[in-house]
Amino acid sequence: MKKALITGIRGQDGAYLAKLLLDMGYEVYGADRRSGDSGNWRLKELGIDKYVKIEYMDLLELTNIRHVIAKVKPDEVYNLAAQSFVGVSFEQPILTADIDAMGVLRLLEAIRDIKPDTKFYQASTSEMFGKAREVPQNENTPFHPRSPYATAKVFAHYTTQNYREAYNMYACSGILFNHESELRGLEFVTRKITDAVAKIKYGIQDRLVLGNLDSKRDWGYAPEYVYGMYLMLQQEKPDNYVLATNETHSVREFVEKAFLVAGFEIEWIGENENAKGLDKKTGKVLIEVLKEFYRPAEVDLLIGDYTKAKQKLGWEPKTKFDEIVEIMTLKDLERQSKNI
Ligand code: NAP
Ligand code: GDD
């Protein structure tokens, strides 16, 4: 039985990856920084909270990491833990760097010292492309990070690559474009939208307040992306791979589609920060824009080229934009109808 240690087990990707590996017969250990039982909702929704072995581990604490690696002796480590919200990284840049950059170094050092044959996956991100130098972006596109989150992730990405080259460790980096799901955190724009649409439908919320409606993302479906992470660790040699859909859509399109799933047709008036979205039938304002939700530096357009992953891993995205919006909105409508 292979042993996998997943950091960030209680996050969106951690939960889906744990389910996948358990289904494959792995013994799954989850590193948890003691967020309490309320943080367990994703593992519960997937019905796996009883099957994951929790180890208390914080990426800020080196001795703690070393103890867990020595105790579990994992065959594979998937490092998904991060302060993953770009917006907050502008408010907490030092904490973000400590977790997302130095935390990865701590983990790699512990593995190198204690169990260097461990296969390691690092959760890199399309945010590293930032002010993108080319369209679409692939594994060789230069980085131009636009947030403290992205600069920390660039450090972690190069550190992972360096441990591969310097110490011959099996260390992979998955450069993943945005991936969403019913288990996405409420702070991210997609789930913020689908949750609000459902609450507006059931009369619990009046309107949805957003930031930049015109930024564009390459949104894929999270369960398919965690399968790509697993595939990266099953190859003969470690490498970097982009996972994406090669399609891009704006926040505005996501809003329109999600409201449509709930039976509202949106009509826009005004531009940029003065934009408003009205219910075409009643004229009621359902969407407003607030400067507060804009970022000091924005990533305007992301679109990924996953050719390498397709050729070398046989990985391809299946669920595309319309279906993702529908799955997420229907799930939030169901949650509201059951008052969950
Ligand atoms: P997420 O839902 O925000 O989960 C992140 C997890 O990291 C949370 O469970 C959190 O624990 C944990 N964590 C935070 N700080 C920690 C610390 N100091 N020590 C230990 N654990 C800590 O993120 P996600 O969407 O699943 O993303 C997984 C990873 O992929 C992240 O590294 C993210 O940056 C990266 N990524 C995500 C996407 C995407 O679109 N989802 C795309 C590219 C890359 P708590 O539960 O205690 O808060
Ligand atoms: N969160 C949020 N809230 N974003 C908004 C809002 C709002 O009210 N209004 C507009 N946006 C815009 C943001 O400015 C950004 O351009 C876009 O919506 C997506 O924002 P997020 O959903 O917060 O995701 P992200 O793209 O910044 O980061 C996510 O994807 C990265 C991969 O590219 C996170 O999962 C990161 O951890 C991940 O690395």
Short mmCIF file of C-alpha atoms and ligand atoms in Angstrom, two decimals:
data_model
loop_
_atom_site.label_atom_id
_atom_site.label_comp_id
_atom_site.label_asym_id
_atom_site.label_seq_id
_atom_site.Cartn_x
_atom_site.Cartn_y
_atom_site.Cartn_z
CA MET A 1 0.00 0.00 0.00
CA LYS A 2 1.52 3.33 -1.04
CA LYS A 3 1.56 6.16 1.50
CA ALA A 4 0.73 9.70 0.44
CA LEU A 5 1.00 12.80 2.60
CA ILE A 6 -1.17 15.69 1.42
CA THR A 7 -0.61 19.16 2.86
CA GLY A 8 -3.68 21.41 2.55
CA ILE A 9 -5.89 18.29 2.94
CA ARG A 10 -8.84 20.44 4.04
CA GLY A 11 -8.70 22.69 1.00
CA GLN A 12 -10.54 22.13 -2.28
CA ASP A 13 -7.76 20.22 -4.05
CA GLY A 14 -6.63 18.37 -0.93
CA ALA A 15 -10.10 16.90 -0.45
CA TYR A 16 -10.46 15.76 -4.07
CA LEU A 17 -6.93 14.36 -4.18
CA ALA A 18 -7.46 12.47 -0.92
CA LYS A 19 -10.61 10.89 -2.39
CA LEU A 20 -8.80 9.92 -5.58
CA LEU A 21 -5.84 8.34 -3.76
CA LEU A 22 -8.07 6.50 -1.25
CA ASP A 23 -10.06 5.09 -4.18
CA MET A 24 -6.75 3.91 -5.66
CA GLY A 25 -5.86 2.05 -2.47
CA TYR A 26 -3.37 4.53 -0.99
CA GLU A 27 -2.96 5.08 2.72
CA VAL A 28 -3.67 8.82 2.89
CA TYR A 29 -2.21 11.12 5.54
CA GLY A 30 -3.40 14.69 5.72
CA ALA A 31 -1.38 17.51 7.18
CA ASP A 32 -3.68 19.82 9.07
CA ARG A 33 -2.75 22.98 10.96
CA ARG A 34 -5.55 22.41 13.47
CA SER A 35 -8.31 24.36 11.82
CA GLY A 36 -10.95 22.50 13.89
CA ASP A 37 -13.87 20.34 12.85
CA SER A 38 -15.64 23.11 10.90
CA GLY A 39 -12.72 22.96 8.45
CA ASN A 40 -13.65 19.35 7.74
CA TRP A 41 -16.70 20.09 5.61
CA ARG A 42 -15.12 19.11 2.29
CA LEU A 43 -13.85 15.75 3.54
CA LYS A 44 -17.31 15.17 5.00
CA GLU A 45 -19.08 16.09 1.75
CA LEU A 46 -16.90 13.55 -0.06
CA GLY A 47 -17.56 10.97 2.68
CA ILE A 48 -13.87 10.43 3.45
CA ASP A 49 -13.30 12.25 6.75
CA LYS A 50 -13.06 8.93 8.60
CA TYR A 51 -10.52 7.43 6.20
CA VAL A 52 -7.87 10.15 6.13
CA LYS A 53 -5.19 9.96 8.82
CA ILE A 54 -4.66 13.47 10.15
CA GLU A 55 -1.24 14.67 11.29
CA TYR A 56 -0.93 18.11 12.80
CA MET A 57 1.53 19.95 10.64
CA ASP A 58 2.06 23.60 9.85
CA LEU A 59 4.36 24.72 7.04
CA LEU A 60 5.60 27.50 9.34
CA GLU A 61 7.19 25.04 11.78
CA LEU A 62 10.28 23.12 10.65
CA THR A 63 10.58 20.73 13.60
CA ASN A 64 6.92 19.80 13.18
CA ILE A 65 7.44 19.08 9.46
CA ARG A 66 10.50 16.95 10.20
CA HIS A 67 8.65 14.89 12.80
CA VAL A 68 5.77 14.19 10.44
CA ILE A 69 8.04 13.16 7.55
CA ALA A 70 10.02 10.89 9.90
CA LYS A 71 6.83 9.37 11.33
CA VAL A 72 4.82 8.85 8.12
CA LYS A 73 7.75 8.07 5.77
CA PRO A 74 5.58 8.90 2.77
CA ASP A 75 6.15 7.55 -0.75
CA GLU A 76 4.56 10.69 -2.18
CA VAL A 77 4.09 14.20 -0.78
CA TYR A 78 1.60 16.54 -2.45
CA ASN A 79 2.23 20.06 -1.21
CA LEU A 80 -1.11 21.80 -1.65
CA ALA A 81 -1.01 23.93 1.50
CA ALA A 82 -0.81 27.65 0.89
CA GLN A 83 -2.20 31.04 1.72
CA SER A 84 -3.93 30.70 -1.62
CA PHE A 85 -6.02 33.86 -1.87
CA VAL A 86 -4.31 36.42 -4.11
CA GLY A 87 -6.35 39.33 -2.72
CA VAL A 88 -5.28 38.65 0.87
CA SER A 89 -1.62 38.30 -0.12
CA PHE A 90 -1.53 42.09 -0.63
CA GLU A 91 -2.68 42.50 3.01
CA GLN A 92 -0.45 39.73 4.43
CA PRO A 93 2.60 39.59 2.13
CA ILE A 94 5.06 38.37 4.76
CA LEU A 95 2.83 35.59 6.07
CA THR A 96 2.08 34.58 2.49
CA ALA A 97 5.79 34.37 1.66
CA ASP A 98 6.51 32.45 4.85
CA ILE A 99 3.92 29.78 4.01
CA ASP A 100 3.99 29.72 0.20
CA ALA A 101 7.73 30.22 -0.37
CA MET A 102 9.68 29.37 2.81
CA GLY A 103 7.20 26.63 3.75
CA VAL A 104 8.09 24.77 0.55
CA LEU A 105 11.79 25.10 1.28
CA ARG A 106 11.25 23.74 4.81
CA LEU A 107 9.34 20.79 3.42
CA LEU A 108 11.91 20.02 0.72
CA GLU A 109 14.78 20.28 3.21
CA ALA A 110 13.03 17.87 5.59
CA ILE A 111 12.42 15.38 2.76
CA ARG A 112 15.99 15.70 1.45
CA ASP A 113 17.38 15.02 4.91
CA ILE A 114 14.98 12.34 6.15
CA LYS A 115 13.52 10.50 3.14
CA PRO A 116 15.05 11.75 -0.12
CA ASP A 117 13.40 9.10 -2.31
CA THR A 118 9.96 10.64 -1.58
CA LYS A 119 8.21 11.85 -4.72
CA PHE A 120 7.21 15.48 -4.31
CA TYR A 121 4.48 17.55 -5.99
CA GLN A 122 4.49 21.34 -5.73
CA ALA A 123 1.28 23.29 -6.39
CA SER A 124 2.54 25.99 -8.73
CA THR A 125 0.17 28.38 -10.41
CA SER A 126 -0.69 30.28 -13.57
CA GLU A 127 -0.52 33.43 -11.41
CA MET A 128 3.27 33.17 -11.91
CA PHE A 129 2.72 34.22 -15.57
CA GLY A 130 0.95 37.33 -14.28
CA LYS A 131 1.30 40.08 -16.83
CA ALA A 132 1.60 37.36 -19.42
CA ARG A 133 4.35 37.70 -22.02
CA GLU A 134 2.61 35.41 -24.52
CA VAL A 135 -0.78 33.84 -25.17
CA PRO A 136 -1.39 31.01 -24.45
CA GLN A 137 1.09 30.31 -21.65
CA ASN A 138 3.10 27.08 -21.52
CA GLU A 139 5.91 25.62 -19.37
CA ASN A 140 8.48 27.88 -21.07
CA THR A 141 6.61 31.18 -20.86
CA PRO A 142 8.57 33.70 -18.73
CA PHE A 143 7.09 34.64 -15.37
CA HIS A 144 5.91 38.13 -14.47
CA PRO A 145 4.24 37.78 -11.04
CA ARG A 146 1.78 40.52 -10.05
CA SER A 147 1.11 39.81 -6.37
CA PRO A 148 2.93 38.75 -3.19
CA TYR A 149 1.21 35.37 -3.65
CA ALA A 150 2.64 34.96 -7.14
CA THR A 151 6.17 36.06 -6.21
CA ALA A 152 6.18 33.52 -3.35
CA LYS A 153 4.96 30.80 -5.72
CA VAL A 154 7.74 31.64 -8.21
CA PHE A 155 10.29 31.11 -5.44
CA ALA A 156 8.68 27.77 -4.57
CA HIS A 157 8.57 26.73 -8.22
CA TYR A 158 12.27 27.41 -8.80
CA THR A 159 13.18 25.81 -5.47
CA THR A 160 11.35 22.62 -6.49
CA GLN A 161 13.17 22.63 -9.83
CA ASN A 162 16.48 23.24 -8.06
CA TYR A 163 16.02 20.30 -5.67
CA ARG A 164 15.33 18.13 -8.70
CA GLU A 165 18.50 19.29 -10.46
CA ALA A 166 20.84 19.67 -7.47
CA TYR A 167 19.88 16.61 -5.42
CA ASN A 168 18.31 14.39 -8.05
CA MET A 169 15.05 14.37 -6.11
CA TYR A 170 11.79 13.35 -7.79
CA ALA A 171 10.25 16.83 -7.49
CA CYS A 172 7.49 17.93 -9.88
CA SER A 173 5.80 21.24 -10.32
CA GLY A 174 2.27 21.46 -11.68
CA ILE A 175 1.54 24.89 -13.11
CA LEU A 176 -2.19 24.79 -12.73
CA PHE A 177 -4.59 27.33 -14.15
CA ASN A 178 -7.69 28.19 -12.10
CA HIS A 179 -9.78 25.16 -11.27
CA GLU A 180 -13.13 25.36 -9.55
CA SER A 181 -15.80 23.08 -8.15
CA GLU A 182 -18.69 22.73 -5.75
CA LEU A 183 -16.03 22.58 -3.01
CA ARG A 184 -14.35 25.89 -3.93
CA GLY A 185 -13.80 28.38 -1.08
CA LEU A 186 -16.34 31.21 -0.85
CA GLU A 187 -13.63 33.89 -1.15
CA PHE A 188 -12.84 33.01 -4.77
CA VAL A 189 -14.87 34.76 -7.42
CA THR A 190 -16.59 31.72 -8.97
CA ARG A 191 -18.00 30.35 -5.73
CA LYS A 192 -18.73 33.87 -4.44
CA ILE A 193 -20.91 34.26 -7.54
CA THR A 194 -22.69 30.89 -7.43
CA ASP A 195 -23.32 31.18 -3.68
CA ALA A 196 -24.76 34.69 -4.13
CA VAL A 197 -26.92 33.66 -7.08
CA ALA A 198 -28.48 30.89 -4.97
CA LYS A 199 -29.00 33.23 -2.00
CA ILE A 200 -30.57 35.89 -4.24
CA LYS A 201 -32.85 33.24 -5.76
CA TYR A 202 -34.05 32.22 -2.28
CA GLY A 203 -34.37 35.82 -1.04
CA ILE A 204 -31.52 35.50 1.49
CA GLN A 205 -29.23 38.05 -0.18
CA ASP A 206 -30.13 41.25 -2.01
CA ARG A 207 -27.27 41.68 -4.47
CA LEU A 208 -23.80 40.52 -5.47
CA VAL A 209 -20.91 42.97 -5.08
CA LEU A 210 -17.80 42.28 -7.16
CA GLY A 211 -14.54 43.86 -8.33
CA ASN A 212 -13.06 43.69 -11.82
CA LEU A 213 -15.66 42.12 -14.13
CA ASP A 214 -13.39 42.09 -17.14
CA SER A 215 -10.48 39.97 -15.97
CA LYS A 216 -10.28 36.68 -17.79
CA ARG A 217 -9.39 33.27 -16.47
CA ASP A 218 -8.88 29.77 -17.82
CA TRP A 219 -11.29 27.90 -15.53
CA GLY A 220 -11.19 24.11 -15.32
CA TYR A 221 -12.80 21.49 -13.09
CA ALA A 222 -10.84 20.63 -9.92
CA PRO A 223 -11.44 16.83 -9.75
CA GLU A 224 -9.78 16.48 -13.16
CA TYR A 225 -6.80 18.61 -12.10
CA VAL A 226 -5.98 16.49 -9.03
CA TYR A 227 -5.84 13.47 -11.34
CA GLY A 228 -3.19 15.37 -13.31
CA MET A 229 -1.18 15.87 -10.07
CA TYR A 230 -1.26 12.12 -9.43
CA LEU A 231 -0.16 11.38 -13.01
CA MET A 232 2.84 13.72 -12.66
CA LEU A 233 4.19 11.58 -9.81
CA GLN A 234 3.79 8.32 -11.77
CA GLN A 235 6.19 9.17 -14.62
CA GLU A 236 9.70 7.87 -15.12
CA LYS A 237 11.20 11.33 -14.61
CA PRO A 238 10.02 14.41 -12.69
CA ASP A 239 9.13 17.52 -14.68
CA ASN A 240 6.99 20.68 -14.83
CA TYR A 241 3.56 20.55 -16.46
CA VAL A 242 0.83 23.06 -17.28
CA LEU A 243 -2.77 21.93 -16.66
CA ALA A 244 -5.41 24.17 -18.25
CA THR A 245 -8.44 24.10 -20.57
CA ASN A 246 -7.04 26.44 -23.25
CA GLU A 247 -10.23 28.52 -23.04
CA THR A 248 -10.62 31.87 -21.37
CA HIS A 249 -13.74 33.62 -20.06
CA SER A 250 -14.37 36.84 -18.19
CA VAL A 251 -15.81 37.23 -14.70
CA ARG A 252 -18.72 39.01 -16.42
CA GLU A 253 -19.46 35.91 -18.53
CA PHE A 254 -19.35 33.74 -15.40
CA VAL A 255 -21.87 36.06 -13.70
CA GLU A 256 -24.24 36.05 -16.69
CA LYS A 257 -24.16 32.29 -17.04
CA ALA A 258 -24.62 31.58 -13.32
CA PHE A 259 -27.63 33.92 -13.08
CA LEU A 260 -29.09 32.31 -16.21
CA VAL A 261 -28.88 28.86 -14.60
CA ALA A 262 -31.04 30.28 -11.77
CA GLY A 263 -33.51 31.83 -14.24
CA PHE A 264 -32.32 35.49 -14.29
CA GLU A 265 -31.33 37.29 -17.48
CA ILE A 266 -28.81 40.08 -16.78
CA GLU A 267 -28.70 43.45 -18.52
CA TRP A 268 -25.59 45.62 -17.93
CA ILE A 269 -25.51 49.38 -17.57
CA GLY A 270 -22.46 51.59 -16.94
CA GLU A 271 -18.75 50.86 -17.36
CA ASN A 272 -15.93 49.59 -15.14
CA GLU A 273 -16.50 50.62 -11.49
CA ASN A 274 -19.87 52.12 -12.41
CA ALA A 275 -21.17 48.92 -13.97
CA LYS A 276 -24.41 47.45 -12.65
CA GLY A 277 -26.21 44.26 -13.59
CA LEU A 278 -29.99 44.43 -13.68
CA ASP A 279 -32.60 41.70 -13.74
CA LYS A 280 -33.98 42.16 -17.27
CA LYS A 281 -37.47 41.22 -16.17
CA THR A 282 -37.86 43.50 -13.12
CA GLY A 283 -35.10 46.11 -13.55
CA LYS A 284 -33.85 45.34 -10.03
CA VAL A 285 -30.10 45.79 -9.45
CA LEU A 286 -28.58 42.37 -8.80
CA ILE A 287 -24.87 43.11 -9.34
CA GLU A 288 -22.75 46.05 -8.26
CA VAL A 289 -19.06 46.82 -8.56
CA LEU A 290 -16.93 48.07 -5.68
CA LYS A 291 -13.42 49.48 -6.09
CA GLU A 292 -12.51 47.77 -2.80
CA PHE A 293 -12.52 44.40 -4.57
CA TYR A 294 -10.04 45.55 -7.21
CA ARG A 295 -6.41 44.46 -6.70
CA PRO A 296 -3.41 46.80 -6.62
CA ALA A 297 -2.03 44.90 -9.62
CA GLU A 298 -4.25 42.66 -11.71
CA VAL A 299 -3.68 39.64 -13.90
CA ASP A 300 -5.94 40.51 -16.81
CA LEU A 301 -5.80 37.43 -19.00
CA LEU A 302 -4.80 33.83 -18.42
CA ILE A 303 -5.07 31.03 -20.96
CA GLY A 304 -3.01 27.87 -20.76
CA ASP A 305 -1.48 25.51 -23.29
CA TYR A 306 -1.65 21.96 -21.90
CA THR A 307 -0.04 20.24 -24.92
CA LYS A 308 2.84 18.79 -22.88
CA ALA A 309 0.48 17.28 -20.28
CA LYS A 310 -1.61 15.79 -23.07
CA GLN A 311 1.36 14.28 -24.85
CA LYS A 312 3.36 13.04 -21.85
CA LEU A 313 0.68 12.30 -19.24
CA GLY A 314 -2.30 11.58 -21.49
CA TRP A 315 -4.14 14.25 -19.45
CA GLU A 316 -6.94 16.35 -20.94
CA PRO A 317 -9.64 18.55 -19.40
CA LYS A 318 -13.16 17.25 -20.01
CA THR A 319 -15.48 19.62 -18.17
CA LYS A 320 -15.55 23.08 -19.73
CA PHE A 321 -16.78 26.52 -18.74
CA ASP A 322 -20.58 26.23 -19.26
CA GLU A 323 -20.75 22.90 -17.48
CA ILE A 324 -18.60 24.08 -14.57
CA VAL A 325 -20.82 27.14 -14.01
CA GLU A 326 -23.88 24.92 -14.17
CA ILE A 327 -22.53 22.28 -11.75
CA MET A 328 -21.50 24.93 -9.21
CA THR A 329 -24.70 26.98 -9.44
CA LEU A 330 -26.98 23.95 -9.22
CA LYS A 331 -25.09 22.71 -6.16
CA ASP A 332 -25.41 26.07 -4.41
CA LEU A 333 -29.11 26.23 -5.30
CA GLU A 334 -29.50 22.78 -3.77
CA ARG A 335 -27.57 23.85 -0.65
CA GLN A 336 -29.83 26.90 -0.20
CA SER A 337 -32.99 24.88 -0.82
CA LYS A 338 -31.91 22.55 2.00
CA ASN A 339 -30.63 25.45 4.11
CA ILE A 340 -27.09 23.98 4.29
P1 NAP B 1 -7.35 26.13 -0.59
O1 NAP B 1 -8.73 25.55 -0.75
O2 NAP B 1 -7.19 27.53 -0.15
O3 NAP B 1 -6.56 25.18 0.44
C1 NAP B 1 -5.32 25.53 0.96
C2 NAP B 1 -5.06 24.72 2.22
O4 NAP B 1 -3.78 25.09 2.76
C3 NAP B 1 -6.07 24.94 3.35
O5 NAP B 1 -6.57 23.69 3.75
C4 NAP B 1 -5.25 25.56 4.46
O6 NAP B 1 -5.58 25.11 5.73
C5 NAP B 1 -3.85 25.05 4.16
N1 NAP B 1 -2.82 25.90 4.76
C6 NAP B 1 -2.72 27.25 4.71
N2 NAP B 1 -1.67 27.66 5.42
C7 NAP B 1 -1.08 26.56 5.96
C8 NAP B 1 0.03 26.36 6.79
N3 NAP B 1 0.76 27.37 7.25
N4 NAP B 1 0.36 25.08 7.13
C9 NAP B 1 -0.39 24.04 6.70
N5 NAP B 1 -1.49 24.19 5.92
C10 NAP B 1 -1.82 25.44 5.55
O7 NAP B 1 -6.53 25.95 -1.93
P2 NAP B 1 -6.82 25.04 -3.22
O8 NAP B 1 -7.67 25.79 -4.17
O9 NAP B 1 -7.20 23.68 -2.79
O10 NAP B 1 -5.37 25.02 -3.87
C11 NAP B 1 -4.41 24.04 -3.50
C12 NAP B 1 -3.03 24.55 -3.86
O11 NAP B 1 -2.94 24.78 -5.25
C13 NAP B 1 -2.63 25.86 -3.21
O12 NAP B 1 -1.25 25.81 -2.95
C14 NAP B 1 -2.90 26.91 -4.29
O13 NAP B 1 -2.06 28.02 -4.10
C15 NAP B 1 -2.56 26.12 -5.52
N6 NAP B 1 -3.28 26.48 -6.76
C16 NAP B 1 -4.63 26.51 -6.75
C17 NAP B 1 -5.32 26.78 -7.94
C18 NAP B 1 -6.82 26.82 -7.99
O14 NAP B 1 -7.35 27.37 -8.95
N7 NAP B 1 -7.51 26.22 -7.05
C19 NAP B 1 -4.58 27.01 -9.12
C20 NAP B 1 -3.20 26.94 -9.07
C21 NAP B 1 -2.55 26.66 -7.88
P3 NAP B 1 -6.89 25.59 6.54
O15 NAP B 1 -7.95 24.65 6.06
O16 NAP B 1 -6.48 25.37 7.95
O17 NAP B 1 -7.13 27.01 6.20
N1 GDD B 2 -12.00 36.84 -5.27
C1 GDD B 2 -12.62 37.78 -5.99
N2 GDD B 2 -13.68 38.45 -5.45
N3 GDD B 2 -12.18 38.03 -7.23
C2 GDD B 2 -12.84 38.95 -7.98
C3 GDD B 2 -13.93 39.65 -7.48
C4 GDD B 2 -14.37 39.41 -6.14
O1 GDD B 2 -15.33 39.99 -5.63
N4 GDD B 2 -14.39 40.47 -8.45
C5 GDD B 2 -13.61 40.31 -9.51
N5 GDD B 2 -12.66 39.39 -9.23
C6 GDD B 2 -11.58 38.96 -10.14
C7 GDD B 2 -10.19 39.06 -9.52
O2 GDD B 2 -9.72 40.41 -9.58
C8 GDD B 2 -9.43 38.12 -10.45
O3 GDD B 2 -9.02 38.80 -11.61
C9 GDD B 2 -10.47 37.07 -10.83
O4 GDD B 2 -11.74 37.59 -10.44
C10 GDD B 2 -10.26 35.72 -10.17
O5 GDD B 2 -10.08 35.93 -8.80
P1 GDD B 2 -10.08 34.71 -7.75
O6 GDD B 2 -11.27 33.86 -7.95
O7 GDD B 2 -9.83 35.27 -6.41
O8 GDD B 2 -8.86 33.80 -8.26
P2 GDD B 2 -7.38 34.16 -8.72
O9 GDD B 2 -7.32 33.93 -10.20
O10 GDD B 2 -6.93 35.46 -8.20
O11 GDD B 2 -6.54 33.03 -7.96
C11 GDD B 2 -6.96 31.66 -7.98
O12 GDD B 2 -6.39 31.01 -9.09
C12 GDD B 2 -4.96 30.97 -9.09
C13 GDD B 2 -4.52 30.26 -10.38
O13 GDD B 2 -4.43 31.20 -11.42
C14 GDD B 2 -6.51 31.03 -6.66
O14 GDD B 2 -7.03 29.72 -6.58
C15 GDD B 2 -5.00 30.94 -6.58
O15 GDD B 2 -4.62 30.18 -5.43
C16 GDD B 2 -4.49 30.23 -7.84
O16 GDD B 2 -3.09 30.14 -7.84
#
